[in-house]
Short mmCIF file of C-alpha atoms and ligand atoms in Angstrom, two decimals:
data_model
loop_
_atom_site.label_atom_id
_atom_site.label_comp_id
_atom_site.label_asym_id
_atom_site.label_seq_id
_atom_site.Cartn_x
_atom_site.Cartn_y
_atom_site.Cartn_z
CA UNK G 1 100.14 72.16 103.32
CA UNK G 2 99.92 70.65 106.98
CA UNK G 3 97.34 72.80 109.27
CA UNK G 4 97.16 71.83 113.21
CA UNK G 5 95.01 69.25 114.02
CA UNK G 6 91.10 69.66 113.35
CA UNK G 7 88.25 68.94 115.47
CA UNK G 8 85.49 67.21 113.55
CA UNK G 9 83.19 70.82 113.73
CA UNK G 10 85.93 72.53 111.85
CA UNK G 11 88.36 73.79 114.66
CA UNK G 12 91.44 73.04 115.77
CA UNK G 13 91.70 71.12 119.67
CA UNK G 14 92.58 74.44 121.21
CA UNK G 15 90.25 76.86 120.05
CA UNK G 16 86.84 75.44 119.16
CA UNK G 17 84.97 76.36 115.64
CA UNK G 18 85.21 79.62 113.48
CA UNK G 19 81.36 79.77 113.46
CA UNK G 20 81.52 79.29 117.55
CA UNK G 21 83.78 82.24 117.92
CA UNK G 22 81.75 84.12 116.11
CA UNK G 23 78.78 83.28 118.13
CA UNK G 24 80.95 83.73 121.61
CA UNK G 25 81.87 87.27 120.43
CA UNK G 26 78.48 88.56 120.08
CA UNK G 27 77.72 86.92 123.21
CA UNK G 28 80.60 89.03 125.22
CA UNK G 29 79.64 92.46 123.21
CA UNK G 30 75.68 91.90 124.41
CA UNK G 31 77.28 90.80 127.76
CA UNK G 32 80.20 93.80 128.57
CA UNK G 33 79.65 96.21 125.96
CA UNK G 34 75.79 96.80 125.80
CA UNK G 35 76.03 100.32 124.40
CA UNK G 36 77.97 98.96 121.49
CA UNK G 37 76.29 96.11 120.53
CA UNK G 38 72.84 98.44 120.34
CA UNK G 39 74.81 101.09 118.05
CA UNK G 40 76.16 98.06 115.91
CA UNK G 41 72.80 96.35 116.05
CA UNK G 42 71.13 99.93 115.11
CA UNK G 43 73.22 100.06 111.99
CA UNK G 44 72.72 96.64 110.99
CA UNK G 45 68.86 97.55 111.37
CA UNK G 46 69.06 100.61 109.57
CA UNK G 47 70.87 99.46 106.56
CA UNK G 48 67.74 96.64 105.97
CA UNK G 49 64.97 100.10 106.35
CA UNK G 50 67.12 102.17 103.95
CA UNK G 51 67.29 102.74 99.84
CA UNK G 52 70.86 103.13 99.84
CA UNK G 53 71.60 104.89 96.74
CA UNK G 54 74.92 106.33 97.36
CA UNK G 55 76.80 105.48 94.27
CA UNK G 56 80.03 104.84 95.71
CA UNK G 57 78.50 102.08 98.17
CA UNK G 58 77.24 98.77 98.40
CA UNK G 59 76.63 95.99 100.27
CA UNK G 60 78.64 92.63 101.54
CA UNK G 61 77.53 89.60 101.47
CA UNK G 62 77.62 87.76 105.03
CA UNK G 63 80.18 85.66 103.86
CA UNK G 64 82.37 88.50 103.05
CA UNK G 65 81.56 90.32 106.30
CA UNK G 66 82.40 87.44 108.85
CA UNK G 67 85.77 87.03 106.99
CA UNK G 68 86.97 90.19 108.77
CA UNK G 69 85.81 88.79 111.95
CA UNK G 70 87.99 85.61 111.99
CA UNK G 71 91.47 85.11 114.26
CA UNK G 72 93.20 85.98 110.62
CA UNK G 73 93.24 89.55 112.46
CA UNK G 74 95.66 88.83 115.39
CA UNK G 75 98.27 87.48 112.64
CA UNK G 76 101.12 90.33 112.50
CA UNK G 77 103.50 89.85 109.23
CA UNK G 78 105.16 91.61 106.66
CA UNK G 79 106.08 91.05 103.41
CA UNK G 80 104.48 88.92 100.90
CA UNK G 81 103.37 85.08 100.79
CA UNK G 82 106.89 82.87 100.58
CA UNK G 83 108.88 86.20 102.05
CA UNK G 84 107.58 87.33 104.98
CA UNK G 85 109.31 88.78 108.00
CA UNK G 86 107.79 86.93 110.83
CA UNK G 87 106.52 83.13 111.20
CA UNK G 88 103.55 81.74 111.51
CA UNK G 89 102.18 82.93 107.87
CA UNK G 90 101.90 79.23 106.49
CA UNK G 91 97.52 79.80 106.83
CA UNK G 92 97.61 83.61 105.70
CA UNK G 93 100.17 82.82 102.91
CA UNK G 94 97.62 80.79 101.00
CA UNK G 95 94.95 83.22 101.92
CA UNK G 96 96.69 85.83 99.98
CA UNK G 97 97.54 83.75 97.41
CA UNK G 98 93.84 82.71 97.11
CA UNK G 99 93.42 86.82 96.67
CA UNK G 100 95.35 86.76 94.11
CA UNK G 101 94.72 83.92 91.91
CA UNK G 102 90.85 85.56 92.58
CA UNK G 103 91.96 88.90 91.84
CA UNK G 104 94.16 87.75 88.64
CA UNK G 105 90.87 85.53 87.56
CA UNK G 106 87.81 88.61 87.85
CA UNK G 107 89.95 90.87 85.86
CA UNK G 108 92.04 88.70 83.53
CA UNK G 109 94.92 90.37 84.89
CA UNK G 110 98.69 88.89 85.11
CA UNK G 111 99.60 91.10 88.14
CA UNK G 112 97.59 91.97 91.28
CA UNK G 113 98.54 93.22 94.53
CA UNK G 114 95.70 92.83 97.19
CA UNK G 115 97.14 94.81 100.35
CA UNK G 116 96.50 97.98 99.56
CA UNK G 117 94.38 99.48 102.66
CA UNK G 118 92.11 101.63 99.98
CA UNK G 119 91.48 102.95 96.73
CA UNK G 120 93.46 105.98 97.74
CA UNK G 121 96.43 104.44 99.18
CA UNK G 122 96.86 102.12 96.15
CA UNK G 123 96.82 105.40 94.13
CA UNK G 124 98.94 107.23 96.53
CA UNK G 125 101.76 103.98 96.01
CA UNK G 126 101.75 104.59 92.41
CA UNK G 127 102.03 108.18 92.52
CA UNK G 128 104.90 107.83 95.06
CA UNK G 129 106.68 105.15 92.80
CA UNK G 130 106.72 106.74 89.69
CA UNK G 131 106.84 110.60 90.49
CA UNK G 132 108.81 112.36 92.22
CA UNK G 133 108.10 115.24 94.12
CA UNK G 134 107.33 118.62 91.85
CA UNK G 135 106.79 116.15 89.01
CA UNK G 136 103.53 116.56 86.77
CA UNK G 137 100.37 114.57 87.09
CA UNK G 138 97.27 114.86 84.71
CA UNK G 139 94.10 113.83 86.05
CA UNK G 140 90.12 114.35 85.64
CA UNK G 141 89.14 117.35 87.63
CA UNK G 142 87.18 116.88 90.88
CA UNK G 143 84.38 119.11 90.19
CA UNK G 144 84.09 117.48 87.02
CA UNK G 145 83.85 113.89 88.47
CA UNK G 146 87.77 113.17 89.20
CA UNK G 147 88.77 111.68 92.92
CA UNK G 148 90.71 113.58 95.21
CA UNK G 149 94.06 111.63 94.59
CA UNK G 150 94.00 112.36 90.70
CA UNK G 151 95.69 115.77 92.02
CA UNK G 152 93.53 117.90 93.41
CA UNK G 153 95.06 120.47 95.66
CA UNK G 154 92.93 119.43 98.51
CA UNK G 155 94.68 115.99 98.57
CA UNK G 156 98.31 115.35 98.93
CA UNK G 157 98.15 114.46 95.25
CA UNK G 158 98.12 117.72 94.52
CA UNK G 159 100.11 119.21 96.76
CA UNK G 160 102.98 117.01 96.56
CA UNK G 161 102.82 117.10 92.40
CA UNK G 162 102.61 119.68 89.74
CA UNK G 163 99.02 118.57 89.10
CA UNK G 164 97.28 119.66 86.02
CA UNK G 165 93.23 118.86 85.45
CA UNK G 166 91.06 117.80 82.30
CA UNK G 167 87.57 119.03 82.34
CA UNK G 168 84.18 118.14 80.33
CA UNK G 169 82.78 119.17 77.05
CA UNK G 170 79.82 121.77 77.75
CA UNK G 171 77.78 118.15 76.89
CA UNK G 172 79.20 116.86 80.37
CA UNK G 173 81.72 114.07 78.58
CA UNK G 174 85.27 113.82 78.87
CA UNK G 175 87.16 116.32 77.08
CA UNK G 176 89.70 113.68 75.07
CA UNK G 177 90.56 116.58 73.04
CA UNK G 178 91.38 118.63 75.69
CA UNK G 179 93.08 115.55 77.53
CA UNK G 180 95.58 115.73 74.40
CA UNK G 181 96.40 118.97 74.21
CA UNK G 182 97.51 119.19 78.19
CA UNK G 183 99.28 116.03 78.06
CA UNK G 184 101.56 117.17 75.00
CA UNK G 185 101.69 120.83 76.21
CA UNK G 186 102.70 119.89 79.74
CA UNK G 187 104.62 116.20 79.39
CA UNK G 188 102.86 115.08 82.52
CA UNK G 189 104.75 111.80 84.27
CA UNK G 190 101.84 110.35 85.11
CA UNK G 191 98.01 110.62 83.60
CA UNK G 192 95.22 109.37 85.62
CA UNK G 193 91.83 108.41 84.29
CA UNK G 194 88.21 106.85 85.97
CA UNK G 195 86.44 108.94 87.75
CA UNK G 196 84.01 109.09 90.87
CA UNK G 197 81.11 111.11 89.35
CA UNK G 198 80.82 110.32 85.69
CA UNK G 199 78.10 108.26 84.42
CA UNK G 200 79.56 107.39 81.11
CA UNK G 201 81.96 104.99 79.76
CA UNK G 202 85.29 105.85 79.02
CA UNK G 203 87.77 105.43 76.43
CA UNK G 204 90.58 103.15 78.00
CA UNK G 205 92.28 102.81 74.26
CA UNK G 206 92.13 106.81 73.62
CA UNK G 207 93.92 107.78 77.23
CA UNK G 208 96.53 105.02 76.63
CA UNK G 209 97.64 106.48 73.27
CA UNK G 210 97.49 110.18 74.57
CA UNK G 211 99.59 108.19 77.18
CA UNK G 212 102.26 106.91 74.52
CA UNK G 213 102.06 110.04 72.61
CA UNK G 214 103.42 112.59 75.53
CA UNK G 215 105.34 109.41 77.52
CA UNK G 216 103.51 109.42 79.91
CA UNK G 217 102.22 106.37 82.97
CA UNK G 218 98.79 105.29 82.50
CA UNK G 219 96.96 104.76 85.50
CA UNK G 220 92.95 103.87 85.62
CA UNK G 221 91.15 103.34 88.77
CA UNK G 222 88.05 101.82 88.40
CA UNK G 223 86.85 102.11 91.83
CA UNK G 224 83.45 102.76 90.67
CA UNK G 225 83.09 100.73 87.96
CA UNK G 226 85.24 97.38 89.16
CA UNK G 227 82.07 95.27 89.05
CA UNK G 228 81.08 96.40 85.47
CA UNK G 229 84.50 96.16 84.44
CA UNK G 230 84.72 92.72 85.60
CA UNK G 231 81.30 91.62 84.23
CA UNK G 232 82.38 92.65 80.57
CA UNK G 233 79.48 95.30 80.82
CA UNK G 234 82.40 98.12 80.65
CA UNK G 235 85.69 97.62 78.52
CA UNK G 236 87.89 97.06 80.54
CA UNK G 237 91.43 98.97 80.99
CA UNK G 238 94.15 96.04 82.45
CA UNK G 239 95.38 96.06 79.23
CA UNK G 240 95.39 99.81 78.08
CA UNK G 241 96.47 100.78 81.16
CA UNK G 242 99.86 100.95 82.91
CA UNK G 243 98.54 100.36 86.33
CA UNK G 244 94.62 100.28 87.20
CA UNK G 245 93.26 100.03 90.57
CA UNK G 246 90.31 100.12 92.59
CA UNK G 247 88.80 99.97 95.72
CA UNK G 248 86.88 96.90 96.60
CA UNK G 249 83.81 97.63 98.95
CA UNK G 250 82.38 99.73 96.03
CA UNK G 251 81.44 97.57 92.97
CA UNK G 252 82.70 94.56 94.30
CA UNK G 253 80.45 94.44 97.14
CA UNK G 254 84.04 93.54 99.37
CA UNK G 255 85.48 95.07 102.28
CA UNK G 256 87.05 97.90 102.56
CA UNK G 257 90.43 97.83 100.79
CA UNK G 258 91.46 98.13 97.59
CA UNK G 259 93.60 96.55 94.75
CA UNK G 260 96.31 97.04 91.61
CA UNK G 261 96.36 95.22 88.66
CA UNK G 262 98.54 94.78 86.11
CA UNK G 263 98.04 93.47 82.34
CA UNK G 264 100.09 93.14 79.40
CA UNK G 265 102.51 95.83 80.82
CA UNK G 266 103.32 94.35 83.82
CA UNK G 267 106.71 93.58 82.64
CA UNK G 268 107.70 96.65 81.12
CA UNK G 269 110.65 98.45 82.61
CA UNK G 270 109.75 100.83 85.00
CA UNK G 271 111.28 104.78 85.44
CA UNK G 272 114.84 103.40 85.38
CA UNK G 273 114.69 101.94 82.46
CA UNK G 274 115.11 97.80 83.96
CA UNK G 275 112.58 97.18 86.86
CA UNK G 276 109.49 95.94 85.72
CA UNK G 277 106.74 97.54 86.58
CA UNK G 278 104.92 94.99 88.50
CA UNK G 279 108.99 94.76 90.87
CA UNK G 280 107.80 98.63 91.64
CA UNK G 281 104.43 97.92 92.67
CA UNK G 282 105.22 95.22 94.94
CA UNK G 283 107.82 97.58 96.94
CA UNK G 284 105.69 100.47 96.31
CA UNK G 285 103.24 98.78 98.40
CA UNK G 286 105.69 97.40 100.64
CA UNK G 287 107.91 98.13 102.09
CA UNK G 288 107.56 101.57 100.96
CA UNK G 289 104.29 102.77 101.76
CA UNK G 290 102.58 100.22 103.73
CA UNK G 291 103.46 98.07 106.67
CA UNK G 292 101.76 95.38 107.84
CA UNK G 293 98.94 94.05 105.53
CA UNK G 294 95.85 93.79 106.86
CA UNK G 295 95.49 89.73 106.71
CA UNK G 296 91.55 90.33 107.46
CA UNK G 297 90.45 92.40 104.74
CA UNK G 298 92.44 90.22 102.35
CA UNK G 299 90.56 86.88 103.42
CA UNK G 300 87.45 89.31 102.68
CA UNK G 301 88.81 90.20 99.57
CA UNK G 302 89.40 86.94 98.42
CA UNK G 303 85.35 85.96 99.39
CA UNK G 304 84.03 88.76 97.07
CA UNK G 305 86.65 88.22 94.25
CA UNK G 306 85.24 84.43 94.00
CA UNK G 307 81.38 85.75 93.76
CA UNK G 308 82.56 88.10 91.05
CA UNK G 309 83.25 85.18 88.78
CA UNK G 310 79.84 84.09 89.03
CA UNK G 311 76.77 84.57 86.05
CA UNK G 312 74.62 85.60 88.87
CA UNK G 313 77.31 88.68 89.33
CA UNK G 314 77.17 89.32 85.46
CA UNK G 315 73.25 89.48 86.16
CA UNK G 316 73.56 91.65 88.62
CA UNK G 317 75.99 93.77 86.79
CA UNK G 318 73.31 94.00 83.71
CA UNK G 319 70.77 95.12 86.65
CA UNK G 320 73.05 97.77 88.14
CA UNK G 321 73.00 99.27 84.52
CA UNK G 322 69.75 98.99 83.55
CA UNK G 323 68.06 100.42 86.53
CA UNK G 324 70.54 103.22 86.40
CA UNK G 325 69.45 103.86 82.81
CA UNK G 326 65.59 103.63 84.09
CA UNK G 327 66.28 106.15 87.12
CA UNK G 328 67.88 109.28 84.57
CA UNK G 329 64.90 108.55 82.31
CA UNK G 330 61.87 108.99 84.43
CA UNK G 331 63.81 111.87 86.65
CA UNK G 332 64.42 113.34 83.08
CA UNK G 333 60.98 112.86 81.95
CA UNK G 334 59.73 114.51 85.66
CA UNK G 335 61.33 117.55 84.73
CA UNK G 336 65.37 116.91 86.41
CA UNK G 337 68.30 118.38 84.72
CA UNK G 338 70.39 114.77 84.52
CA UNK G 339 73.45 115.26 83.37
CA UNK G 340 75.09 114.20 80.06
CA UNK G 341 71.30 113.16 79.65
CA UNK G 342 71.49 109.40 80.52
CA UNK G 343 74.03 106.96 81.79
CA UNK G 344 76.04 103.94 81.45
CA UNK G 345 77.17 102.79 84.27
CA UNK G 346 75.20 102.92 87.93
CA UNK G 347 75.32 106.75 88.15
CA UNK G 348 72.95 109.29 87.82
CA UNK G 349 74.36 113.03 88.22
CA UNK G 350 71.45 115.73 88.64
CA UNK G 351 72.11 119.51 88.81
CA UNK G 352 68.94 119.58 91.54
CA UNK G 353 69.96 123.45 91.65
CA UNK G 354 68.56 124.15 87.94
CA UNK G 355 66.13 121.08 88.50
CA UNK G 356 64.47 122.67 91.94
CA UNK G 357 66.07 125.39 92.97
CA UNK G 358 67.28 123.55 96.22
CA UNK G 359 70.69 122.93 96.86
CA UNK G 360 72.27 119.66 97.31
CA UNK G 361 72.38 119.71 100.70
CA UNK G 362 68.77 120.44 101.47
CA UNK G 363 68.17 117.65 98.56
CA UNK G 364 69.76 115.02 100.93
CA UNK G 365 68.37 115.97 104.04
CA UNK G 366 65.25 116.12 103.00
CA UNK G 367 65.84 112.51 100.96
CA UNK G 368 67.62 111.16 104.19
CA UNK G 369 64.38 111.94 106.08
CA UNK G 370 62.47 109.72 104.06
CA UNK G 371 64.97 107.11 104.81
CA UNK G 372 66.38 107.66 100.91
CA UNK G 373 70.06 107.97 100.86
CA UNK G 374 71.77 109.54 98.61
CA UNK G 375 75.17 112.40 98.43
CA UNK G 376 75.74 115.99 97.23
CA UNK G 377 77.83 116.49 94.59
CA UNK G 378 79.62 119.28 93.24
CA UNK G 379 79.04 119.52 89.44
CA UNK G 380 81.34 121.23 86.72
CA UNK G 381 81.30 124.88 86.71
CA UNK G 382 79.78 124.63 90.45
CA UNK G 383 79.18 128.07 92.42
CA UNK G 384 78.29 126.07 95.78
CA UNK G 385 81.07 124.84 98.69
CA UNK G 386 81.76 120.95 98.43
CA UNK G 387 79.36 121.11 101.66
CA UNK G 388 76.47 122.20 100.23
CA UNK G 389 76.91 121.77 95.77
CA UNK G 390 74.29 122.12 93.04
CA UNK G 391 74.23 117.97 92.36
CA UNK G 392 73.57 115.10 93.57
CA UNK G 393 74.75 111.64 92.80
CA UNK G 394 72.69 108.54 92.74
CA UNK G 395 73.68 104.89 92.30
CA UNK G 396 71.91 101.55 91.99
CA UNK G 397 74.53 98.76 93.53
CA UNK G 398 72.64 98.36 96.08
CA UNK G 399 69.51 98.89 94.72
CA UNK G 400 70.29 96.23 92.34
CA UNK G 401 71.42 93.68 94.23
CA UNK G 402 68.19 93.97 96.35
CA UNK G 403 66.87 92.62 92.98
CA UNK G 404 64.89 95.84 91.98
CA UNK G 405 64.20 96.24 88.07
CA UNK G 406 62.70 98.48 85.64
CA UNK G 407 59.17 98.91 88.20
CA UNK G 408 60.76 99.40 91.02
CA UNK G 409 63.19 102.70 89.62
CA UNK G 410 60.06 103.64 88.91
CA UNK G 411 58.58 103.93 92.14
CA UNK G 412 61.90 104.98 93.23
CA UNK G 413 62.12 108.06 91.44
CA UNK G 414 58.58 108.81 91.97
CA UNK G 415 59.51 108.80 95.65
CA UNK G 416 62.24 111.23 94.99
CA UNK G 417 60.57 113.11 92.99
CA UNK G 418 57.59 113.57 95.48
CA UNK G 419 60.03 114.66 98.14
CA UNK G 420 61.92 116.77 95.90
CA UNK G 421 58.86 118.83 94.27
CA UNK G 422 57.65 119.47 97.64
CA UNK G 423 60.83 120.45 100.05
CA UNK G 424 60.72 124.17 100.63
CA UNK G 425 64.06 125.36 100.76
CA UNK G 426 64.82 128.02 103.32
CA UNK G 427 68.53 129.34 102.35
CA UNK G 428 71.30 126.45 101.17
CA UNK G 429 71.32 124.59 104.30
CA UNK G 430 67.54 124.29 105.56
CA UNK G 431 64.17 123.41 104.46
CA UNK G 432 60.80 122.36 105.05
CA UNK G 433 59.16 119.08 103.82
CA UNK G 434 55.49 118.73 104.78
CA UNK G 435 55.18 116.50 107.89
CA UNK G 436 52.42 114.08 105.75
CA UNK G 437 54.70 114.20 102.33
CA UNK G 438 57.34 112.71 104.91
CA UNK G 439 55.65 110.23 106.47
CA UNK G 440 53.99 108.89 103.37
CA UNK G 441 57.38 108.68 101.18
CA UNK G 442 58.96 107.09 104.37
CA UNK G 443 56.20 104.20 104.50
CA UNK G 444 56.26 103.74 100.82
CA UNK G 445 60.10 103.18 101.23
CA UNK G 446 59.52 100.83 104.57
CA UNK G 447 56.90 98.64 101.90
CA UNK G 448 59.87 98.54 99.20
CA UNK G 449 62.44 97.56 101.39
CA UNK G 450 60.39 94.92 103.27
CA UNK G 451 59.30 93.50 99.64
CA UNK G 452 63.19 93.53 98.32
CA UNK G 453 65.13 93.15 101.69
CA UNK G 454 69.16 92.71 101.46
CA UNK G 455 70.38 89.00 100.42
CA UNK G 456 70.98 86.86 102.97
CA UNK G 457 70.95 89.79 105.26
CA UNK G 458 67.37 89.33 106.88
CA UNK G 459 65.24 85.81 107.36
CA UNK G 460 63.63 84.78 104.48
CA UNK G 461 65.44 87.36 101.88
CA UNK G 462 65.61 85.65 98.53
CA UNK G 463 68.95 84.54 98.18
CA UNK G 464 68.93 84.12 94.12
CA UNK G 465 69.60 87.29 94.32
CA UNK G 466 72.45 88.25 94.97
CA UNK G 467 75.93 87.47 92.95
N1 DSN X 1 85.38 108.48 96.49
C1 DSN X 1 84.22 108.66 97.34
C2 DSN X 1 82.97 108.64 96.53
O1 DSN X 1 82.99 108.35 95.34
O2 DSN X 1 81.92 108.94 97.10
C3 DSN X 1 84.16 107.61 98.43
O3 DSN X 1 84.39 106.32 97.95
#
């Protein structure tokens, strides 16, 4: 491939290095746009002060970041890499080739499409492909740990589709049993399985025959669990699965986007009976649902897809595990209701309601105070408003990747647990939390994040760490 001509730093004659636009654009936002750079700088700052536990987050690596800050943004296209509707694509074609090759490679997939914008749009293409209106989706219920496009009514997954939800056992695990009997009693078009709240594996094999058995779609989205999947610490489902997507800036410590995959099925014939199935998701994608693709994100895509590879990434995926495993033991042993009893992936799900009699709500303000971040979560069987639940959910991605182990969950959940114990709850929404409690949990957190500060993210961070 030809490129224009290259300056010995790495530019081209016209427009200087990537590195030195970089630079030149932080210059102009400090110069012109003050009270922006301090907000962005603010952020930055409090990201480095904070244990981010929010199990549907984590952290990109610089490389990753600056991708989405390259002139790869002011390139305007459509289509796909050899068949695009506009020139000048020659650069961004092999970018998004490099995606997918990446994509392909981390998952052992034969089919990936990297331009979905999210998670939820690369669910929302699949639903639109293969159903139509009225038709019948089954999916995991959102109380019960589902997403909000696996049908519930307050997405347009479930308002578009007849959507019918699976639920739990009364031990908190997927109801398999239950997932057969809907899917043969109601002949759903599509079933959806993964989950956003469920902190044990599931049973790719079991929801592809239930699948076969009613002729039904499969689709898995593994938003949550992408990384694990892709380390071999969870099975994984591109081969049980029709279709299986996920978001990247979750487990895969990307941007924010998200991708679908294809395995062994990615021939099959499709609703119609002759196009393949992988034909549908490339115009279900585009044209159909998307536009232009966001050229950007898919350079950043392609950064974290390569560090997924990596046996530091299978480390950290081990870590992520292991340190989720150590935080539901000693909040069990401290007296918290954890759900389902354990976990196996990076989530820990706590009715806090039955555990302290404080809502979820007043559980993460009172956390947030202390500079620990965590999210409510409604639980199954839930009395409270999404806004204020009986859960909470905690992760360890980022956690993890910081490089903590089995001593520092530890002192993690003795942190949470001495803000927890001692928040007085005054109705669902306040509380009180001892002004000394506070400040002591905060510096304790200050001293943990200064000893494990974010890869490559502040001077002097070890950078072994990260994937
Ligand atoms: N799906 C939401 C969550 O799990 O928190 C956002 O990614």
């Amino acid at each position: 491939m030809t490129t224009p001509s290259q300056t010995p730093t790495g530019g081209d004659a016209a427009t200087g290095s990537l590195a030195g636009l970089a630079r030149r654009g932080f210059e102009l936002l400090q110069e012109q746009d003050p009270q922006l750079y301090e907000l962005l700088e603010s952020e930055n700052r409090r990201q480095g002060e904070v244990l981010a536990m929010v199990a549907a987050s984590s952290v990109a690596d610089p490389s990753v970041l600056v991708c989405e800050g390259t002139a790869t943004v002011n390139v305007t296209t459509e289509g796909y890499p050899g068949a695009r509707f506009h020139a000048g694509c020659e650069v961004v074609d092999a970018i998004e080739r490099l995606a997918v090759d990446r994509a392909k490679a981390a998952f052992e997939a034969s089919y990936a499409n990297v331009q979905p914008h999210s998670g939820s749009s690369a669910n929302a293409v699949l639903l639109f492909s293969l159903l139509q209106p009225g038709d019948t989706l089954l999916g995991l219920d959102l109380d019960c740990g589902g997403h909000l496009t696996h049908g519930s009514p307050a997405s347009v997954s479930g308002r578009y589709f007849d959507a019918v939800a699976y639920g739990l056992t009364p031990e908190g695990l997927i109801d398999y049993d239950q997932v057969e009997e809907l899917a043969l009693r109601h002949r759903p078009g599509l079933i959806i399985c993964g989950a956003s709240a469920y902190p044990r594996r599931i049973d790719f094999a079991r929801f592809r025959d239930i699948a076969d058995r009613s002729g039904a779609w499969l689709l898995a989205d593994i938003s949550h669990i992408a990384g694990l999947v892709a380390a071999g610490v969870h099975p994984s489902p591109i081969d049980h699965a029709h279709f299986t997507t996920t978001s990247t800036y979750k487990q895969l410590y990307g941007p924010r986007g998200g991708l679908i995959l294809m395995g062994r099925d990615h021939d099959t014939p499709g609703p119609d009976g002759k196009t393949p199935l992988s034909r549908l998701v490339q115009r279900g994608v585009f044209p159909y649902f998307q536009g232009t693709p966001n050229l950007a994100a898919i350079a950043a895509k392609a950064r974290a897809l390569d560090k997924v590879g990596s046996e530091a990434f299978r480390r950290l995926a081990r870590r992520i595990v292991t340190d989720a495993a150590t935080l539901a033991d000693v909040l069990g042993d401290k007296g918290y209701r954890v759900l389902t009893g354990g976990t196996d992936n990076h989530i820990v799900l706590m009715d806090i309601l039955a555990s302290r009699g404080i809502t979820g709500l007043v559980a993460e303000k009172a956390l947030e105070s202390c500079n620990i971040i965590i999210n409510k979560n409604r639980i199954a069987g839930d009395r409270k408003s999404a806004l204020v639940t009986s859960g909470i959910r905690l992760g360890t991605n980022s956690l993890a990747l910081r490089g903590m182990g089995e001593v520092e969950m530890r002192r993690c959940a003795g942190l949470m647990d001495r803000v927890l114990s001692a928040v007085q709850a005054r109705g669902e929404r306040d509380y009180r939390l001892d002004e000394g409690i506070r400040e002591s949990v905060a510096a304790d957190v200050r001293a943990l994040c200064v000893q494990y500060p974010l890869p490559d993210y502040s001077p002097g961070a070890d950078l072994d760490r990260g994937p």
